[in-house]
Coordinates of C-alpha atoms and ligand atoms in Angstrom, one line a residue:
M1 CA 11.9 39.5 -6.9
R2 CA 8.2 38.7 -6.6
E3 CA 7.1 35.5 -4.8
L4 CA 4.2 34.1 -6.7
K5 CA 2.0 32.8 -3.8
G6 CA -0.1 29.9 -5.1
T7 CA -1.9 29.7 -1.7
E8 CA -3.2 33.2 -2.2
V9 CA -4.2 32.5 -5.8
A10 CA -5.8 29.2 -4.7
R11 CA -7.8 31.0 -2.0
S12 CA -9.2 33.5 -4.6
V13 CA -10.1 30.5 -7.0
F14 CA -11.8 28.6 -4.0
E15 CA -13.8 31.7 -3.1
D16 CA -14.9 32.3 -6.7
V17 CA -15.9 28.5 -7.1
R18 CA -17.8 28.5 -3.8
R19 CA -19.8 31.6 -4.7
R20 CA -20.6 30.2 -8.2
C21 CA -21.7 27.0 -6.8
R22 CA -24.0 28.4 -4.3
E23 CA -25.6 30.5 -7.2
F24 CA -25.9 27.5 -9.5
V25 CA -27.4 25.2 -6.6
D26 CA -29.9 28.0 -5.8
K27 CA -31.0 28.3 -9.4
T28 CA -31.0 24.5 -10.4
A29 CA -31.3 22.6 -7.1
V30 CA -28.5 20.3 -8.6
S31 CA -25.8 19.1 -6.2
V32 CA -22.3 19.3 -7.7
H33 CA -20.9 15.9 -7.5
L34 CA -17.3 14.6 -7.9
A35 CA -16.4 10.9 -7.8
V36 CA -12.8 10.0 -6.7
V37 CA -11.5 6.5 -7.3
L38 CA -8.4 5.3 -5.5
V39 CA -6.9 1.9 -6.3
G40 CA -4.5 0.6 -3.8
S41 CA -3.0 1.8 -0.5
D42 CA -0.3 4.3 -1.4
G43 CA 0.2 6.9 1.4
A44 CA 0.6 10.0 -0.6
S45 CA -2.4 9.1 -2.9
Q46 CA -4.5 8.6 0.2
S47 CA -3.6 11.8 1.6
Y48 CA -4.2 13.6 -1.7
V49 CA -7.7 12.0 -2.0
A50 CA -8.4 13.1 1.6
S51 CA -7.6 16.8 0.6
K52 CA -9.8 16.5 -2.5
G53 CA -12.7 15.3 -0.3
K54 CA -12.1 18.2 2.3
A55 CA -12.0 20.7 -0.6
C56 CA -15.2 19.3 -1.9
D57 CA -17.0 19.7 1.4
E58 CA -15.7 23.4 1.6
M59 CA -16.9 24.1 -1.9
G60 CA -20.4 22.6 -1.1
F61 CA -20.0 19.7 -3.5
V62 CA -21.0 16.2 -2.9
H63 CA -18.2 13.6 -3.2
T64 CA -18.0 10.0 -3.5
D65 CA -14.7 8.2 -2.6
I66 CA -14.4 4.7 -4.2
R67 CA -11.4 2.7 -2.6
L68 CA -10.5 -0.4 -4.4
P69 CA -7.8 -3.0 -3.5
D70 CA -4.4 -3.3 -5.3
S71 CA -5.7 -6.6 -6.8
T72 CA -8.4 -4.8 -8.7
S73 CA -8.2 -5.9 -12.5
E74 CA -8.2 -3.3 -15.3
A75 CA -11.5 -4.6 -16.6
E76 CA -13.0 -4.2 -13.0
L77 CA -11.8 -0.6 -12.8
I78 CA -13.2 0.1 -16.3
S79 CA -16.4 -1.2 -15.2
V80 CA -16.5 1.1 -12.0
V81 CA -15.8 4.1 -14.3
E82 CA -18.4 3.1 -16.9
K83 CA -21.0 3.0 -14.0
L84 CA -19.9 6.5 -13.0
N85 CA -20.1 7.7 -16.6
S86 CA -23.7 6.6 -16.8
D87 CA -24.8 7.9 -13.5
S88 CA -26.3 11.3 -14.2
S89 CA -25.9 12.4 -10.6
V90 CA -22.2 12.2 -11.0
H91 CA -20.7 15.3 -12.8
G92 CA -16.9 14.7 -12.3
I93 CA -14.8 11.6 -12.3
L94 CA -11.1 11.4 -11.1
V95 CA -9.1 8.1 -11.0
Q96 CA -6.0 8.9 -8.8
I97 CA -2.7 8.1 -10.5
P98 CA -0.3 6.4 -10.2
L99 CA -2.3 3.1 -10.7
P100 CA -0.9 -0.2 -10.1
K101 CA 1.5 -1.5 -12.9
H102 CA -1.0 -4.0 -14.3
I103 CA -3.6 -1.3 -15.1
S104 CA -3.0 1.1 -18.1
E105 CA -3.5 4.7 -17.1
H106 CA -4.2 5.5 -20.9
R107 CA -6.8 3.0 -21.0
I108 CA -8.5 4.4 -18.0
A109 CA -8.3 8.0 -19.2
E110 CA -9.8 6.9 -22.4
T111 CA -12.8 5.3 -20.6
I112 CA -13.8 8.4 -18.5
A113 CA -16.5 10.3 -20.3
P114 CA -14.8 13.4 -21.7
D115 CA -17.5 15.8 -20.2
K116 CA -16.9 14.2 -16.7
D117 CA -13.1 14.1 -17.1
V118 CA -12.1 16.7 -14.5
D119 CA -8.4 15.7 -14.9
G120 CA -8.5 16.6 -18.6
L121 CA -6.6 13.4 -19.5
N122 CA -9.1 11.9 -21.9
P123 CA -7.6 12.1 -25.4
V124 CA -10.7 14.1 -26.5
N125 CA -9.7 16.9 -24.0
L126 CA -6.2 16.7 -24.7
G127 CA -6.9 16.8 -28.5
K128 CA -9.2 19.9 -28.1
L129 CA -6.4 21.5 -25.9
L130 CA -4.0 21.1 -28.7
L131 CA -6.4 22.6 -31.1
G132 CA -6.9 25.5 -28.9
Q133 CA -10.8 24.5 -28.2
S134 CA -12.6 25.1 -25.1
C135 CA -12.2 21.8 -22.9
L136 CA -11.4 20.5 -19.5
V137 CA -7.7 21.2 -19.0
P138 CA -5.3 19.2 -16.6
C139 CA -5.4 20.9 -13.2
T140 CA -1.8 21.6 -12.7
P141 CA -1.0 23.5 -15.9
A142 CA -4.4 25.3 -15.6
G143 CA -3.3 26.4 -12.2
I144 CA 0.0 27.7 -13.5
L145 CA -1.9 29.8 -16.1
E146 CA -4.2 31.0 -13.2
I147 CA -1.0 32.1 -11.3
L148 CA 0.6 33.9 -14.3
S149 CA -2.8 35.9 -14.9
Y150 CA -3.3 36.7 -11.3
Y151 CA 0.1 38.2 -11.1
H152 CA -0.3 39.9 -14.6
I153 CA 2.6 38.2 -16.0
E154 CA 3.0 38.9 -19.7
T155 CA 3.5 35.6 -21.8
K156 CA 2.9 37.1 -25.4
G157 CA 6.0 36.9 -27.4
T158 CA 8.2 35.4 -24.6
H159 CA 10.3 32.2 -24.7
A160 CA 8.8 29.7 -22.4
V161 CA 10.7 26.5 -21.7
V162 CA 9.0 23.6 -20.1
I163 CA 11.1 20.9 -18.6
G164 CA 9.1 17.6 -18.6
R165 CA 6.8 15.9 -21.2
S166 CA 4.2 14.1 -19.1
A167 CA 0.6 14.1 -20.3
I168 CA -0.7 15.7 -16.9
V169 CA 1.9 18.6 -16.9
G170 CA 4.6 19.0 -19.5
K171 CA 2.6 18.4 -22.8
P172 CA -0.6 20.4 -21.7
M173 CA 1.5 23.2 -20.2
A174 CA 3.3 23.6 -23.6
S175 CA 0.0 23.6 -25.5
L176 CA -1.5 26.2 -23.3
L177 CA 1.6 28.5 -23.4
M178 CA 1.7 28.3 -27.2
N179 CA -1.9 28.6 -27.9
K180 CA -3.6 31.9 -28.6
R181 CA -4.4 33.1 -25.1
C182 CA -0.6 33.0 -24.1
D183 CA 1.2 33.5 -27.5
A184 CA 4.4 32.2 -26.1
T185 CA 7.2 30.6 -28.1
V186 CA 7.7 27.2 -26.4
T187 CA 10.5 24.8 -26.1
V188 CA 9.9 21.4 -24.3
C189 CA 13.0 19.8 -22.7
H190 CA 13.1 16.2 -21.2
S191 CA 15.5 13.6 -19.9
K192 CA 17.1 13.2 -23.1
T193 CA 17.7 16.9 -23.9
K194 CA 21.2 17.7 -24.7
N195 CA 22.7 21.1 -23.2
L196 CA 19.8 21.5 -20.8
A197 CA 21.4 24.4 -19.1
Q198 CA 21.9 26.3 -22.4
M199 CA 18.2 25.7 -23.2
T200 CA 17.0 26.9 -19.8
A201 CA 19.2 29.9 -19.7
S202 CA 17.4 31.4 -22.6
A203 CA 13.9 31.1 -21.1
D204 CA 11.9 34.2 -20.1
I205 CA 9.4 31.9 -18.4
L206 CA 10.7 28.6 -17.1
V207 CA 8.4 25.8 -16.0
V208 CA 10.1 22.9 -14.2
A209 CA 8.3 19.6 -14.0
M210 CA 11.3 17.1 -13.8
G211 CA 10.3 15.3 -10.5
K212 CA 14.1 15.7 -9.3
P213 CA 14.8 17.7 -6.3
L214 CA 16.8 21.0 -6.5
C215 CA 17.9 20.3 -10.1
V216 CA 17.7 23.6 -11.5
T217 CA 20.7 25.8 -10.4
R218 CA 21.8 29.3 -10.8
D219 CA 23.6 28.8 -14.0
M220 CA 20.5 27.5 -15.7
V221 CA 18.4 30.6 -15.1
K222 CA 18.4 33.8 -17.2
P223 CA 18.5 36.9 -15.0
G224 CA 14.9 38.4 -14.8
A225 CA 13.2 35.1 -15.6
V226 CA 9.9 34.0 -14.2
V227 CA 10.5 30.5 -12.7
I228 CA 7.5 28.1 -12.0
D229 CA 8.5 25.1 -9.9
V230 CA 6.1 22.1 -10.2
G231 CA 8.2 19.7 -8.1
I232 CA 7.2 18.2 -4.8
N233 CA 10.1 16.2 -3.4
R234 CA 10.7 14.8 0.0
I235 CA 14.3 15.0 1.0
P236 CA 15.8 13.6 4.3
D237 CA 16.3 16.2 7.0
S238 CA 17.0 15.2 10.5
T239 CA 16.2 18.6 11.9
K240 CA 12.7 18.0 11.2
K241 CA 10.4 15.8 13.6
R242 CA 9.0 14.0 10.5
G243 CA 12.6 13.3 9.3
Y244 CA 12.2 15.0 5.8
R245 CA 11.3 18.3 4.1
I246 CA 9.6 19.3 1.0
V247 CA 11.7 20.9 -1.8
G248 CA 11.0 21.7 -5.4
D249 CA 12.9 20.9 -8.5
V250 CA 14.5 24.3 -8.4
D251 CA 17.2 25.1 -6.0
Y252 CA 15.1 28.2 -4.7
S253 CA 17.9 29.6 -2.3
A254 CA 20.3 29.6 -5.1
V255 CA 18.0 31.0 -7.9
A256 CA 15.4 33.3 -6.2
D257 CA 17.3 36.6 -6.1
M258 CA 18.2 36.6 -9.9
C259 CA 14.5 35.9 -10.9
S260 CA 11.8 38.6 -11.5
A261 CA 9.3 36.1 -10.0
I262 CA 9.3 32.6 -8.6
T263 CA 6.9 30.1 -7.0
P264 CA 8.1 28.7 -3.7
V265 CA 7.7 25.2 -2.7
P266 CA 5.6 24.5 -0.7
G267 CA 3.1 27.1 -1.2
G268 CA 3.4 27.6 -4.9
V269 CA 2.0 25.5 -7.7
G270 CA 0.8 22.7 -5.2
P271 CA -2.2 24.5 -3.8
M272 CA -3.4 25.4 -7.4
T273 CA -4.0 21.9 -8.3
I274 CA -6.9 21.1 -6.0
A275 CA -8.2 24.6 -6.5
M276 CA -8.4 24.0 -10.4
L277 CA -9.9 20.6 -9.6
M278 CA -12.8 22.2 -7.8
K279 CA -13.1 24.7 -10.7
N280 CA -13.1 22.0 -13.3
T281 CA -15.7 20.0 -11.4
L282 CA -18.0 23.1 -11.2
Q283 CA -17.4 23.7 -14.9
A284 CA -18.2 20.0 -15.8
C285 CA -21.4 20.1 -13.9
M286 CA -22.5 23.5 -15.4
T287 CA -21.5 22.4 -19.0
Q288 CA -23.5 19.2 -18.4
Y289 CA -26.5 21.4 -17.5
G290 CA -26.0 23.6 -20.6
E291 CA -24.4 26.6 -18.9
H292 CA -21.6 27.8 -20.8
N293 CA -20.6 30.9 -18.8
C294 CA -18.4 29.2 -16.6
R295 CA -14.8 30.4 -17.1
Ligands
LIG1 N1 -1.9 12.2 -8.8 C1 -1.1 13.3 -8.5 N2 -1.6 14.4 -9.1 C2 -2.6 13.9 -9.6 C3 -3.9 14.6 -10.4 O1 -3.8 15.9 -10.6 N3 -4.8 13.8 -10.9 C4 -4.8 12.4 -10.6 N4 -5.9 11.7 -11.2 N5 -3.9 11.8 -9.9 C5 -2.8 12.6 -9.5

């Protein structure tokens, strides 16, 4: 069994982005600039946003963090995004989700200019992804492809099963895997799927984005499968000082020895999301400056 170390893959992406950013800045004197908008005071979101800022600093990007109160209306948030759309010094815009209930995430994703949409959630980018055209791709599925490619894992002709149908992971993941570059045959499972274990047991590549701790058990995995665990769940653990530990959606200790390769949690898919955000931000900036050799 090979452990697919996202931390190592992310480090190589960060190095590549940092080097290309330096070359781009030397050539153009343009500062790559990401704007991150956070609405409300959710603790996990605050720490994600802080990590994104730190990564920008490390890449040599400029970043602007905009913090808005929970009481912000949808119209107010739209107006903040529109201002960022028309600010030519800003190349990437990310609105942290989840948003408060009274704001539609779809409405906000639609508002972000497609060429600044570093989350790849605008319908134009998701549509292009479905058509197999070049576009900004949601960071987590893009990071999973990067892991597969780094470890030379063959996808062509395989049966890939994706558990989860969210716009940010499941749907784009399924598109990427079925598109020309990967050439997999894809099955998408979700909360209403019958006989889930039977479906997953036929997967050569199993991507799990259920958001439920330790749900994928030994009987659900085909011997020799490649298992990609997108889950990041906190479960109570009194032996830890902080009172919890982080586990994936896959029961790693039960499943690992029967896989040909598996991502650990933490240190698997998680670190790739920020790495790909950096890559997308540089790509967005370079595309806005007419450079297309950015992948
Ligand atoms: N919340 C958790 N992950 C993400 C992400 O990748 N992008 C945004 N915008 N919000 C998130």
